[in-house]
Short mmCIF file of C-alpha atoms in Angstrom, two decimals:
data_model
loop_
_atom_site.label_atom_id
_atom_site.label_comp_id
_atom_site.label_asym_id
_atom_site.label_seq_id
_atom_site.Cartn_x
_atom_site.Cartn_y
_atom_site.Cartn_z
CA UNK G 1 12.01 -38.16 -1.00
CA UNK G 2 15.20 -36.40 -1.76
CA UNK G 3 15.67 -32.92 -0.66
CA UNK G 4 15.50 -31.19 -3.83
CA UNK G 5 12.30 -33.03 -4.52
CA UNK G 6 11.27 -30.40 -2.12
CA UNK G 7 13.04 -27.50 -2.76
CA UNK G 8 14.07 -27.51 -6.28
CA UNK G 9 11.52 -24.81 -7.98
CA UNK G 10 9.58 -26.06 -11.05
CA UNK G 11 10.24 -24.69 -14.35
CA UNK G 12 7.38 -23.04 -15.95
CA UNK G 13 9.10 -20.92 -19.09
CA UNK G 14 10.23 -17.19 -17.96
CA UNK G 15 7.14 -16.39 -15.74
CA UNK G 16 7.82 -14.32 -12.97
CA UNK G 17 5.65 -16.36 -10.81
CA UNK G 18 6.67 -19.81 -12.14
CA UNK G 19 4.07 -21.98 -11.75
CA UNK G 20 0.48 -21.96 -12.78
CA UNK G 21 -3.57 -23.13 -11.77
CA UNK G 22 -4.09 -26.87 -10.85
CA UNK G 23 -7.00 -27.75 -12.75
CA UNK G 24 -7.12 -31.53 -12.11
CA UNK G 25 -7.60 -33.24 -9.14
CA UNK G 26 -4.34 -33.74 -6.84
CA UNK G 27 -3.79 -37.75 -6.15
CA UNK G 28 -3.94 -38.21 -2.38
CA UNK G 29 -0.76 -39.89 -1.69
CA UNK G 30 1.14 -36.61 -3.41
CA UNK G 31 3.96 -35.02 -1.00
CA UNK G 32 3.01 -31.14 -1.23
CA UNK G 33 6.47 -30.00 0.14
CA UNK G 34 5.13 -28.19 2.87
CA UNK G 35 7.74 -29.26 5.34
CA UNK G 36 11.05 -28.40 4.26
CA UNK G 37 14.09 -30.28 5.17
CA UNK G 38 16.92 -28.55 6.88
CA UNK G 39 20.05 -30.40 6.49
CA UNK G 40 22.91 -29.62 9.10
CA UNK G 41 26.65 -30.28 7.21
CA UNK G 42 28.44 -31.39 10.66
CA UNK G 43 26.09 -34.73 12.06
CA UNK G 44 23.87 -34.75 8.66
CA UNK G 45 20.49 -34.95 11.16
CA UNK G 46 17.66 -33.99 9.50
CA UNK G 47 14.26 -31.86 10.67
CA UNK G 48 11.34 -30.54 9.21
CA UNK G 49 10.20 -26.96 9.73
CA UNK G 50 6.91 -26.15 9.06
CA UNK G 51 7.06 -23.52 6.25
CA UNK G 52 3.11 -22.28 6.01
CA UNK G 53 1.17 -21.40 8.58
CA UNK G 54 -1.86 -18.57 9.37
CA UNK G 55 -1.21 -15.07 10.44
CA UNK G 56 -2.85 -13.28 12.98
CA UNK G 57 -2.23 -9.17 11.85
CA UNK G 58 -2.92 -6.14 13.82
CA UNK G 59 -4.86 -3.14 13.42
CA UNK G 60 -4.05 0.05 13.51
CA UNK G 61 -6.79 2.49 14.47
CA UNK G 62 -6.36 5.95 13.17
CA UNK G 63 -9.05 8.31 13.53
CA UNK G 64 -9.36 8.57 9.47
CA UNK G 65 -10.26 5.23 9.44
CA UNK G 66 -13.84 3.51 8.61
CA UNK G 67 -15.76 2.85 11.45
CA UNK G 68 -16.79 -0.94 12.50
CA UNK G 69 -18.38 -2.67 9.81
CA UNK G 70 -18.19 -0.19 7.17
CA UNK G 71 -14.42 -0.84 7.08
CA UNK G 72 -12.93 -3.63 4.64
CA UNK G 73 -10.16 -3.86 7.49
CA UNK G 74 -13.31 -4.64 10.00
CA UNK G 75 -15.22 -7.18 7.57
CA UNK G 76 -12.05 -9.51 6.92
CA UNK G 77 -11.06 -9.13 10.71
CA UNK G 78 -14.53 -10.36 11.63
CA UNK G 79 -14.78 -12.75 8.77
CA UNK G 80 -11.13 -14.75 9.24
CA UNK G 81 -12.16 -14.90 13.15
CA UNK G 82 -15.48 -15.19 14.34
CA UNK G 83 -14.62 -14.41 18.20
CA UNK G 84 -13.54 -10.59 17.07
CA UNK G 85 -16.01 -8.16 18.49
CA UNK G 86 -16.42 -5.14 16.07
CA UNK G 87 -16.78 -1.93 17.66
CA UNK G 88 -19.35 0.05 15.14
CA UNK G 89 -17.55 3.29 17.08
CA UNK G 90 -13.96 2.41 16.80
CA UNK G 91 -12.03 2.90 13.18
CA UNK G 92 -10.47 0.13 11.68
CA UNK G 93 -7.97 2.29 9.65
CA UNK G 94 -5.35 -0.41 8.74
CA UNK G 95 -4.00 -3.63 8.79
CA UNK G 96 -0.76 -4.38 8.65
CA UNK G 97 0.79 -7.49 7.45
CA UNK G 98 4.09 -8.05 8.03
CA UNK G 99 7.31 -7.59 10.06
CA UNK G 100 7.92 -4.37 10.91
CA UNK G 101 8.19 -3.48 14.84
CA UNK G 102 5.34 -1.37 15.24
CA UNK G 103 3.19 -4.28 13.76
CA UNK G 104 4.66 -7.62 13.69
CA UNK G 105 2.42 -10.14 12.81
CA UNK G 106 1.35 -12.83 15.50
CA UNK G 107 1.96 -16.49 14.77
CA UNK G 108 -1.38 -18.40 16.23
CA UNK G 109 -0.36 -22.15 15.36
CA UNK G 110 0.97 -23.33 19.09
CA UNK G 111 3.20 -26.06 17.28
CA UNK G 112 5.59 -23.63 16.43
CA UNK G 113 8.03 -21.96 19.17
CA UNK G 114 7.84 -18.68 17.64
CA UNK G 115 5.14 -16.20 18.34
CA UNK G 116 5.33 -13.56 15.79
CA UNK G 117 6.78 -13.53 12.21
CA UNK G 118 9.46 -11.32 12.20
CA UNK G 119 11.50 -13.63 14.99
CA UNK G 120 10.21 -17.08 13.38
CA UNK G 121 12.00 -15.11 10.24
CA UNK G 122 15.08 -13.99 12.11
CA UNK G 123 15.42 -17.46 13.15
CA UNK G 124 14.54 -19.20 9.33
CA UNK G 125 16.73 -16.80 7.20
CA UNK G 126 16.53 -19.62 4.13
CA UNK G 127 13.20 -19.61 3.97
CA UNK G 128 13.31 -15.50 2.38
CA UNK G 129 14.87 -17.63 -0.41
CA UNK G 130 18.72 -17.28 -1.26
CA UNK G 131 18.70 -13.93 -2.80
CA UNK G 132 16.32 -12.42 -0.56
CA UNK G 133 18.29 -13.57 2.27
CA UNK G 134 21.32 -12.33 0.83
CA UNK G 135 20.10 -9.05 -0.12
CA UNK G 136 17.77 -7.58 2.68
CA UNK G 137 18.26 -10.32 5.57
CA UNK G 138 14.56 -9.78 6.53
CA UNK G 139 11.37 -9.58 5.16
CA UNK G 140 11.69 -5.93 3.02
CA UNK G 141 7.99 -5.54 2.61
CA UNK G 142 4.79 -4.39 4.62
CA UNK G 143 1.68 -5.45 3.09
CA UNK G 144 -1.76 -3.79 4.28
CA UNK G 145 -5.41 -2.87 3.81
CA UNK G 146 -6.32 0.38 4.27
CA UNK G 147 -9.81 1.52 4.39
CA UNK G 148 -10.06 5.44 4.57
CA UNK G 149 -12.72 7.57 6.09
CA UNK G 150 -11.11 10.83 6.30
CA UNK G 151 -8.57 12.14 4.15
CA UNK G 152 -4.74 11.31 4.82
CA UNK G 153 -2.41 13.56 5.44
CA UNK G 154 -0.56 15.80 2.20
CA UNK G 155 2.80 13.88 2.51
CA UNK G 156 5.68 12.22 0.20
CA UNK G 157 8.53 9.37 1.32
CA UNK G 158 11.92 9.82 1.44
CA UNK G 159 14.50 8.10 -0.73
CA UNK G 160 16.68 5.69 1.14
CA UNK G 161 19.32 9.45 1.61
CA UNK G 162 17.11 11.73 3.50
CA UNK G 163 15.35 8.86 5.13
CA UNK G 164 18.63 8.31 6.83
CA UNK G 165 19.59 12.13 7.56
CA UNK G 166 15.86 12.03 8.90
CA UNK G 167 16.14 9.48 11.49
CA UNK G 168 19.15 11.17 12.78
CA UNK G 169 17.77 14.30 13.00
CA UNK G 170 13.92 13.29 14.47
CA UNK G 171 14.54 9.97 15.30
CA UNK G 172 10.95 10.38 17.19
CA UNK G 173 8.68 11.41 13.77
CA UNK G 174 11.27 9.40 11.67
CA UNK G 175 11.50 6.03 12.51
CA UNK G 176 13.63 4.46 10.49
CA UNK G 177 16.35 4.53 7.61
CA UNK G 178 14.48 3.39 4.92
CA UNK G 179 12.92 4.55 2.48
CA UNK G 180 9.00 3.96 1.74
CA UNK G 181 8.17 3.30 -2.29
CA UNK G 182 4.36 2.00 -2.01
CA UNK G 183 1.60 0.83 -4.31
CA UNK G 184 -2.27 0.70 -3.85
CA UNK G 185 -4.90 -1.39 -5.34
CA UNK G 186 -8.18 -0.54 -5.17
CA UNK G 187 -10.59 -2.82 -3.59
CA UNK G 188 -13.79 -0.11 -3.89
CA UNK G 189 -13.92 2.66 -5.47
CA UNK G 190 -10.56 4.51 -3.86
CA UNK G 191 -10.27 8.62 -4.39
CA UNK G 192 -6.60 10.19 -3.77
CA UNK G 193 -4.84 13.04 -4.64
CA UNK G 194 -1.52 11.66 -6.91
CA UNK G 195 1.49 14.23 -8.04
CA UNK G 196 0.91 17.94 -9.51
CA UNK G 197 -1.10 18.80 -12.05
CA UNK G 198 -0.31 19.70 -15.58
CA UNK G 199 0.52 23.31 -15.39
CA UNK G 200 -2.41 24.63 -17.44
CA UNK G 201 -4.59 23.34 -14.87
CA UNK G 202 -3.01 24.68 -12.09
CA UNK G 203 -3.22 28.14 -13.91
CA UNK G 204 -6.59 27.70 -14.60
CA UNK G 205 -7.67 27.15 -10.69
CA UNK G 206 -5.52 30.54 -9.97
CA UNK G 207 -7.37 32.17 -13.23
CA UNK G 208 -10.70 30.98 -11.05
CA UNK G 209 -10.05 31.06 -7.70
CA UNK G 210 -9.60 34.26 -6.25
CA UNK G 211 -9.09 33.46 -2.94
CA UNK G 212 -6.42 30.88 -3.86
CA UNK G 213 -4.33 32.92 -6.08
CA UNK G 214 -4.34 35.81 -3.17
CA UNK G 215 -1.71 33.16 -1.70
CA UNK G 216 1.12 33.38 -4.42
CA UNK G 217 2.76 36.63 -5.74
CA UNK G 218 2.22 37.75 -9.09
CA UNK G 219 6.10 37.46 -10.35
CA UNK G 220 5.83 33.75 -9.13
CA UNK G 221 2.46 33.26 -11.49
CA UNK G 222 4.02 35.03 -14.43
CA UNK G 223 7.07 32.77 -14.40
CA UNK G 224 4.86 29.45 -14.16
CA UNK G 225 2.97 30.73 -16.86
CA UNK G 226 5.95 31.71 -18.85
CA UNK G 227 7.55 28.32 -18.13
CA UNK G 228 5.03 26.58 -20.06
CA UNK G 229 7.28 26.94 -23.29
CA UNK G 230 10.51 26.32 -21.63
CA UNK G 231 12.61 23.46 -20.39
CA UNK G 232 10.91 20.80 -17.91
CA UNK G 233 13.69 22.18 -15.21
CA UNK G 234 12.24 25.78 -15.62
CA UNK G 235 8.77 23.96 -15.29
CA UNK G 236 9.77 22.10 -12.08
CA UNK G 237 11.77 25.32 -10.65
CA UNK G 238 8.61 27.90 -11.50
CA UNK G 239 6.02 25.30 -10.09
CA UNK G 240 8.47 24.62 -6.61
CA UNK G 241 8.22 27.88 -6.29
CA UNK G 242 4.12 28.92 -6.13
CA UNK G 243 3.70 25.92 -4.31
CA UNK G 244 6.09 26.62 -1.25
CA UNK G 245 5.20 30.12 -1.08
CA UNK G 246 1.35 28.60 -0.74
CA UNK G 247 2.19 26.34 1.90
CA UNK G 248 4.92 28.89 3.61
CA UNK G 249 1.47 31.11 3.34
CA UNK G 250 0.84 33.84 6.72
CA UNK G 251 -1.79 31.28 8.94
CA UNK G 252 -3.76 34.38 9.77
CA UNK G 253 -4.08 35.43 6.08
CA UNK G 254 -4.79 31.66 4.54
CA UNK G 255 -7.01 30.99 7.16
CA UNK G 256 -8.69 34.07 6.09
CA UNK G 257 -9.28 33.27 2.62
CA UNK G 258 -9.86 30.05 3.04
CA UNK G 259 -13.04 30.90 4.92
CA UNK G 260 -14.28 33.30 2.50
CA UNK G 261 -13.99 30.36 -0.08
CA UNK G 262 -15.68 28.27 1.67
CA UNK G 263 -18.42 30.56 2.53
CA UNK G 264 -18.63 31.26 -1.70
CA UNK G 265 -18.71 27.84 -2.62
CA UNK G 266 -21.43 26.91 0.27
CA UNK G 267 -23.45 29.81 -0.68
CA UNK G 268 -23.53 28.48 -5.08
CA UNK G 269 -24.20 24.71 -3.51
CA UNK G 270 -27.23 26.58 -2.09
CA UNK G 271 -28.08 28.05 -4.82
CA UNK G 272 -27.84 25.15 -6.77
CA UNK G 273 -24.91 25.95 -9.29
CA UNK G 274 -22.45 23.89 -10.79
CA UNK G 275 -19.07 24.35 -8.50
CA UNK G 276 -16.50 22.03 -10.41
CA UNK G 277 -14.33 24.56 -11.81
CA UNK G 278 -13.21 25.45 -8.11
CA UNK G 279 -13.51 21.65 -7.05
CA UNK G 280 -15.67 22.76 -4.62
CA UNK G 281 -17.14 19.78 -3.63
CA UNK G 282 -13.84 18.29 -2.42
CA UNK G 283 -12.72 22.04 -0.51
CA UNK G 284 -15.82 21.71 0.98
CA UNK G 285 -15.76 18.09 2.63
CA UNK G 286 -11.97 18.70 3.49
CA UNK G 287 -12.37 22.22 5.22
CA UNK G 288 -15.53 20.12 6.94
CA UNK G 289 -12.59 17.34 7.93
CA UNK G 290 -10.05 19.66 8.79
CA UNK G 291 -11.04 23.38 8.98
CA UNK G 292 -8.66 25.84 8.66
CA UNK G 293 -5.98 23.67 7.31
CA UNK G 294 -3.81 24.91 4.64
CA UNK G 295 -4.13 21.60 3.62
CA UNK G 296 -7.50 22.07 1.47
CA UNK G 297 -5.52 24.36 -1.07
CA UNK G 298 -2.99 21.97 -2.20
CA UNK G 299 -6.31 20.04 -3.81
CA UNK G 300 -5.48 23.09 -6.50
CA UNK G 301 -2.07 21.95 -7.30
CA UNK G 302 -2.00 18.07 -7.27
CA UNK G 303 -4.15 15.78 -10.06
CA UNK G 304 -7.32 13.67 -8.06
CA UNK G 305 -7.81 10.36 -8.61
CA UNK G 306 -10.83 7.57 -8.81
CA UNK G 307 -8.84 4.06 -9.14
CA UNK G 308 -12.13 1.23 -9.69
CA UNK G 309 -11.31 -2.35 -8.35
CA UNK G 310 -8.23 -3.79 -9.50
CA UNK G 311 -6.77 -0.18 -10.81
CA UNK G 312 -3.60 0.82 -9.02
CA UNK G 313 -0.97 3.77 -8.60
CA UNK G 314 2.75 3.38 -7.49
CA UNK G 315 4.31 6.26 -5.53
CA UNK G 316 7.98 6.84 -5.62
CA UNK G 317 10.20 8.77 -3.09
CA UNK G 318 9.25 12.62 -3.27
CA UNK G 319 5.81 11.51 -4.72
CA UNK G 320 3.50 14.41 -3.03
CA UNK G 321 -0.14 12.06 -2.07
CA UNK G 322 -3.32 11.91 -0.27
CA UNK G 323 -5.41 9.51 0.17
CA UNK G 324 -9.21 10.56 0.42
CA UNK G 325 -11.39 7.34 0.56
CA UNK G 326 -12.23 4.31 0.07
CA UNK G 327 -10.49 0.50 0.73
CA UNK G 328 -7.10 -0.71 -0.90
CA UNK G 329 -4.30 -3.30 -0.51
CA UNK G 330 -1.18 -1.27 -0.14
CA UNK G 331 2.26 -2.94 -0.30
CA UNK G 332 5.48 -0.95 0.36
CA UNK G 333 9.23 -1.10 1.37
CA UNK G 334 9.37 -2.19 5.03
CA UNK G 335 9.45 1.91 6.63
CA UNK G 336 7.05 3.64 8.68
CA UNK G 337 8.52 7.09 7.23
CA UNK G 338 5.86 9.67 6.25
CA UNK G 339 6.97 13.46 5.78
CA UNK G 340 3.61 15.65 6.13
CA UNK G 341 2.60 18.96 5.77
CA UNK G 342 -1.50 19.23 5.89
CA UNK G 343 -4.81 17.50 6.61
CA UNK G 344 -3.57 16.49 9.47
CA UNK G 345 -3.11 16.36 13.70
CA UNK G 346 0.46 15.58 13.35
CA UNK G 347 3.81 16.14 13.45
CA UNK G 348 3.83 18.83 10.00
CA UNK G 349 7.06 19.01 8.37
CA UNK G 350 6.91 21.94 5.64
CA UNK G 351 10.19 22.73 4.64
CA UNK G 352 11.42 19.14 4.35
CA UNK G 353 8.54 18.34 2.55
CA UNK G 354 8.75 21.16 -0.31
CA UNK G 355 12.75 20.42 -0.54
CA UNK G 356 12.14 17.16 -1.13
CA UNK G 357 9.34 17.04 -3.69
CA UNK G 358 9.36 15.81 -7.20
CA UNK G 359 8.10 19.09 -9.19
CA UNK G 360 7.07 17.18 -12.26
CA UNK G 361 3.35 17.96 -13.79
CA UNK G 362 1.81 15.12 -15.74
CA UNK G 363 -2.15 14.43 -16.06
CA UNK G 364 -3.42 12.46 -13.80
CA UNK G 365 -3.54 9.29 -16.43
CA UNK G 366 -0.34 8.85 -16.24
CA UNK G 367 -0.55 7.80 -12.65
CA UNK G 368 -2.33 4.91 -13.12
CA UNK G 369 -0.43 1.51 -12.88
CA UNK G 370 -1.03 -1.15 -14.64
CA UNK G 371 -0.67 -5.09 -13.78
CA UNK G 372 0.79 -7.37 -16.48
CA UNK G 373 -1.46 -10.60 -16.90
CA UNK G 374 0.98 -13.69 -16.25
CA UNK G 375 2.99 -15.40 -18.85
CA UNK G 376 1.36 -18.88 -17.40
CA UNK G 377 -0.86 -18.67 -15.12
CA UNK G 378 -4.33 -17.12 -16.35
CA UNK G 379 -5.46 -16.27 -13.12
CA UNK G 380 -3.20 -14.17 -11.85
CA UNK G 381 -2.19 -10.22 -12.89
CA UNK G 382 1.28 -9.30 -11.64
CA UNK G 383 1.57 -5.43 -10.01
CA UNK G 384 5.67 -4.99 -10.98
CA UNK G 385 6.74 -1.47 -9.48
CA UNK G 386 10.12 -0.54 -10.00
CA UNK G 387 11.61 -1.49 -6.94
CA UNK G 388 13.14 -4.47 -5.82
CA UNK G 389 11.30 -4.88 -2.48
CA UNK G 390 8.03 -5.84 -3.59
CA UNK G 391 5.78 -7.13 -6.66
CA UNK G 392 1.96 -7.89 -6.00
CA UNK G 393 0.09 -10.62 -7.61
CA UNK G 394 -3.83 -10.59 -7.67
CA UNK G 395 -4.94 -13.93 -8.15
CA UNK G 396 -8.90 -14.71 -9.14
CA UNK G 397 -9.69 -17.88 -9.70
CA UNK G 398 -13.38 -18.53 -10.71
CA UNK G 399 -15.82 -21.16 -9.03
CA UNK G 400 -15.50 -23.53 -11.83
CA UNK G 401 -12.06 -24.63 -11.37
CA UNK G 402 -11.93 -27.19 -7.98
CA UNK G 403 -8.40 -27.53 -7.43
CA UNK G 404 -5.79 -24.57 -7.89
CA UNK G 405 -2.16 -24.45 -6.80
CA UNK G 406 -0.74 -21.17 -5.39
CA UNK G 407 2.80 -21.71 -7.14
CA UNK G 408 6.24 -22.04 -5.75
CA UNK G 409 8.05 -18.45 -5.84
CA UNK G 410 12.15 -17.72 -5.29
CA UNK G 411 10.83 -15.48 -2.12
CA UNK G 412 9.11 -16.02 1.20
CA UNK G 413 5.29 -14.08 0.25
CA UNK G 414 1.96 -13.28 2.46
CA UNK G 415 -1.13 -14.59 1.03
CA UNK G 416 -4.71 -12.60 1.77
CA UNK G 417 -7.71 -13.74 0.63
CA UNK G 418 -10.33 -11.24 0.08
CA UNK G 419 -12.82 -13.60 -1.03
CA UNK G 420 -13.78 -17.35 -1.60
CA UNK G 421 -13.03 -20.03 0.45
CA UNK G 422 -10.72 -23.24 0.23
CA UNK G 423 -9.23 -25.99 1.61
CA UNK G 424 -5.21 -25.90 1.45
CA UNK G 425 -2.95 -29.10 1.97
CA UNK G 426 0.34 -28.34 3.61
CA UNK G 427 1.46 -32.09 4.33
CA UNK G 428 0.06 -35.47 5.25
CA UNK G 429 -3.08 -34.90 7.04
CA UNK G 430 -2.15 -31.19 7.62
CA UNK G 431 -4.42 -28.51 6.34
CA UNK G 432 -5.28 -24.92 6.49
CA UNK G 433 -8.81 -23.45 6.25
CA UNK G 434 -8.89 -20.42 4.03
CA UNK G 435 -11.62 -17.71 3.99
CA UNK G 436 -12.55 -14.10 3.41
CA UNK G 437 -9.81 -12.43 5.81
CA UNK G 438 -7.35 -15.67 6.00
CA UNK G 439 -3.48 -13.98 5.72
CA UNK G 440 -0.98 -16.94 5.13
CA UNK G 441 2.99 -17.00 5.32
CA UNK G 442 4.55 -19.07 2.76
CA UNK G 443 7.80 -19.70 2.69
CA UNK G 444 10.35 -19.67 -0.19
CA UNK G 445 9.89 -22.53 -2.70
CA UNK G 446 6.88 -23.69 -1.30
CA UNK G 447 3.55 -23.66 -3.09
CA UNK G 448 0.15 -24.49 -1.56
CA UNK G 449 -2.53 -26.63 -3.22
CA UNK G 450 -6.12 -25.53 -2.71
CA UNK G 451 -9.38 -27.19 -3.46
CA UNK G 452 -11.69 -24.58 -3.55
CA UNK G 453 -15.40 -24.15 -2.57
CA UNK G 454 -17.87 -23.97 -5.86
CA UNK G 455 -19.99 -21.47 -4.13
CA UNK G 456 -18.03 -18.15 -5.15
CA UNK G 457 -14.62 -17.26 -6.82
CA UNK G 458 -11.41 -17.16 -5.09
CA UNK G 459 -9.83 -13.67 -5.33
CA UNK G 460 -6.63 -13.51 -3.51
CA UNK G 461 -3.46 -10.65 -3.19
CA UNK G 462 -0.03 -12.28 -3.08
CA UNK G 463 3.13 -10.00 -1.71
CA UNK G 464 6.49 -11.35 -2.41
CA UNK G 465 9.77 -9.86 -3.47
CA UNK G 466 11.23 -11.24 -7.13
CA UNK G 467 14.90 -10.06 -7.40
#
């Protein structure tokens, strides 16, 4: 077979994905391209690289995580390896799958030299696929599943600009020069704070809350509430303003007030009365999470969200976040940098975070994002921030339909599968068992023919960068 029977993509129209399900059975003697062929220009000798193979990911264990089996990160940990012993104690807060130094994914397959991805990579530049390779030189995303217990910390991203200044500056809380765009899908219900609320409601909490108003002058309320009618730079200036002077608030005097709101709200729950006007119900389980924090007020300036299965937000540089609970997939640029300023035992950053943020109020609709169903494939939804690092496709492929190919792409992508399970041909007599929990590296070009088990649907997430 000639080479670019191997590597030459298939044309499928203008889908981003280009290629679509299999629903017919595959012949047997078919050559899947699963091994591509390297050719070297000076003695014209030829080898074959395995170009798919299983991943074995870390976790990260951070105290907000779920504990043991109540975790999604726990369940497909357990379920893609039966010799994992879950700790029901221990949180399984992340897990990352990917490149990036502080959790480079393990290679397991002991045919291949390399033992983790990022130096089989370093070593395989082609198979990023040309413009990949040319533009990033390494894999530029970090996929992961998060499954949250506690809340995360109040924090935003830098842009690629003050990600750099930060390293320089705390090389040891900022990590790297990069910047951090990321996206979350839910896979259960998933609660988060996302971006300030409309100014009306933010006015409306100070109109209510007594306790939380105490923390902003007056002149800095009557010019938010003036700035309703004026430009959306007066907006963003008044609003930067009552929310640094709230987070720049005198510990002594927020901690103060912050008890005696708590105490109010506690003693109405008692009493049985409806505390939603003061989101009480959320004050109260953070102040129970982190008492004390300043953290707890900001739940009065930024929209909350419920994202159901399959509903997603996208968070741009300066995007001011927390995440509250539940289980997601979360795909991002390839950084580890987090600027934070509450809810948390870390390294707080307050004045780099309010300089940085984007002071734009917009109801908390708007920060929903929405997949795009594929062009070609029906089985597959296509998450398309707008960043060039990273799209997400979420494939679901129902029981009914035996044979299904997971299509060649112009990028090297990571393959979970969340549920289902199949049987995956990557060359003669070579195959790969896939299950709840299975994470797959597929190189550029290459696409993976499954015939799947009748038993249950196939619902898989599919990270890849599409320049």
């Amino acid at each position: 077979m000639k080479t670019d029977q191997l590597l030459g993509p298939k044309s499928y129209g203008n889908s981003i994905i280009s290629g679509s399900s299999d629903l017919l059975p595959v012949p047997e003697a078919i050559t899947w391209g699963s091994k591509l062929v390297v050719e070297e220009p000076v003695n014209s000798i030829h080898c074959y690289l395995q170009s798919m193979f299983l991943l074995s990911c870390p976790v990260q264990h951070y105290a907000w995580g779920k504990l043991g089996f109540s975790s999604e990160v726990a369940q497909l940990l357990a379920s893609s390896d039966p010799l994992v012993q879950i700790q029901e104690d221990e949180p399984y807060a992340e897990l990352w799958m990917g490149t990036h130094p502080r959790g480079n994914a393990k290679i397991p397959d002991i045919h291949i030299l390399e033992k983790d991805l990022g130096e089989w990579i370093n070593n395989h530049l082609f198979c990023l696929g040309d413009t990949v390779k040319e533009t990033y030189k390494e894999l530029p995303f970090l996929f992961k599943v998060l499954s949250v217990n506690k809340a995360l910390s109040i924090q935003a991203h830098p842009n690629k600009e003050l990600a750099m200044r930060l390293h320089i500056q705390a090389p040891e809380h900022y990590p790297d020069i990069n910047h951090k765009p990321e996206m979350a899908i839910a896979l259960t219900p998933f609660q988060a704070l996302c971006g300030f609320r409309p100014i009306p409601e933010i006015l409306g909490f100070l109109n209510r809350v007594p306790e939380f108003r105490s923390l902003i002058t007056n002149k800095a309320i009557e010019e938010m509430e003036l700035s309703i009618s004026q430009s959306i730079e007066e907006i963003s200036s008044a609003l930067r303003t009552c929310f640094t002077q709230m987070m720049n608030s005198n510990k002594q005097h927020f901690q103060q007030q912050l008890s005696v709101l708590v105490k109010r709200i506690s003693q109405e729950v008692a009493e049985g009365k409806d505390v939603s006007s003061s989101n009480g119900e959320l004050l109260l389980k953070l102040h129970e999470q982190y008492p004390g924090d300043i953290g707890c007020f900001v739940i009065y300036f930024l929209n909350m969200i419920v994202l159901q299965p399959g509903e997603a937000i996208f968070l741009a540089a300066n995007e001011p976040h927390a995440y509250l609970s539940g289980d997601c997939v979360e795909c991002m640029a390839c950084s580890d940098n987090t600027v934070r300023a509450g809810l948390t035992p870390k390294f707080i950053d307050v004045k780099t975070l309010c300089d940085m943020l984007s002071y734009t109020p917009a109801p908390s609709s708007s920060k929903l994002f929405h997949p795009m169903p594929d062009e070609i494939d029906p089985y597959v939804s296509i998450y398309n921030p707008p960043v060039s690092e990273f799209i997400v496709l979420h494939i679901k492929v129902p029981a009914s339909v035996h044979f299904y190919m997971v299509a060649n792409i112009e990028s090297a992508s990571i393959l979970l599968v969340v549920k289902g399970k199949a049987q995956g041909n990557t060359g003669p007599e070579n195959f790969l068992q896939l299950q709840r929990g299975t994470v797959v590296f597929i190189a550029a070009k290459e696409s993976l023919h499954l015939e799947i088990d009748p038993e249950e649907d196939m619902v898989m997430f599919r990270a890849c960068c599409v320049l």
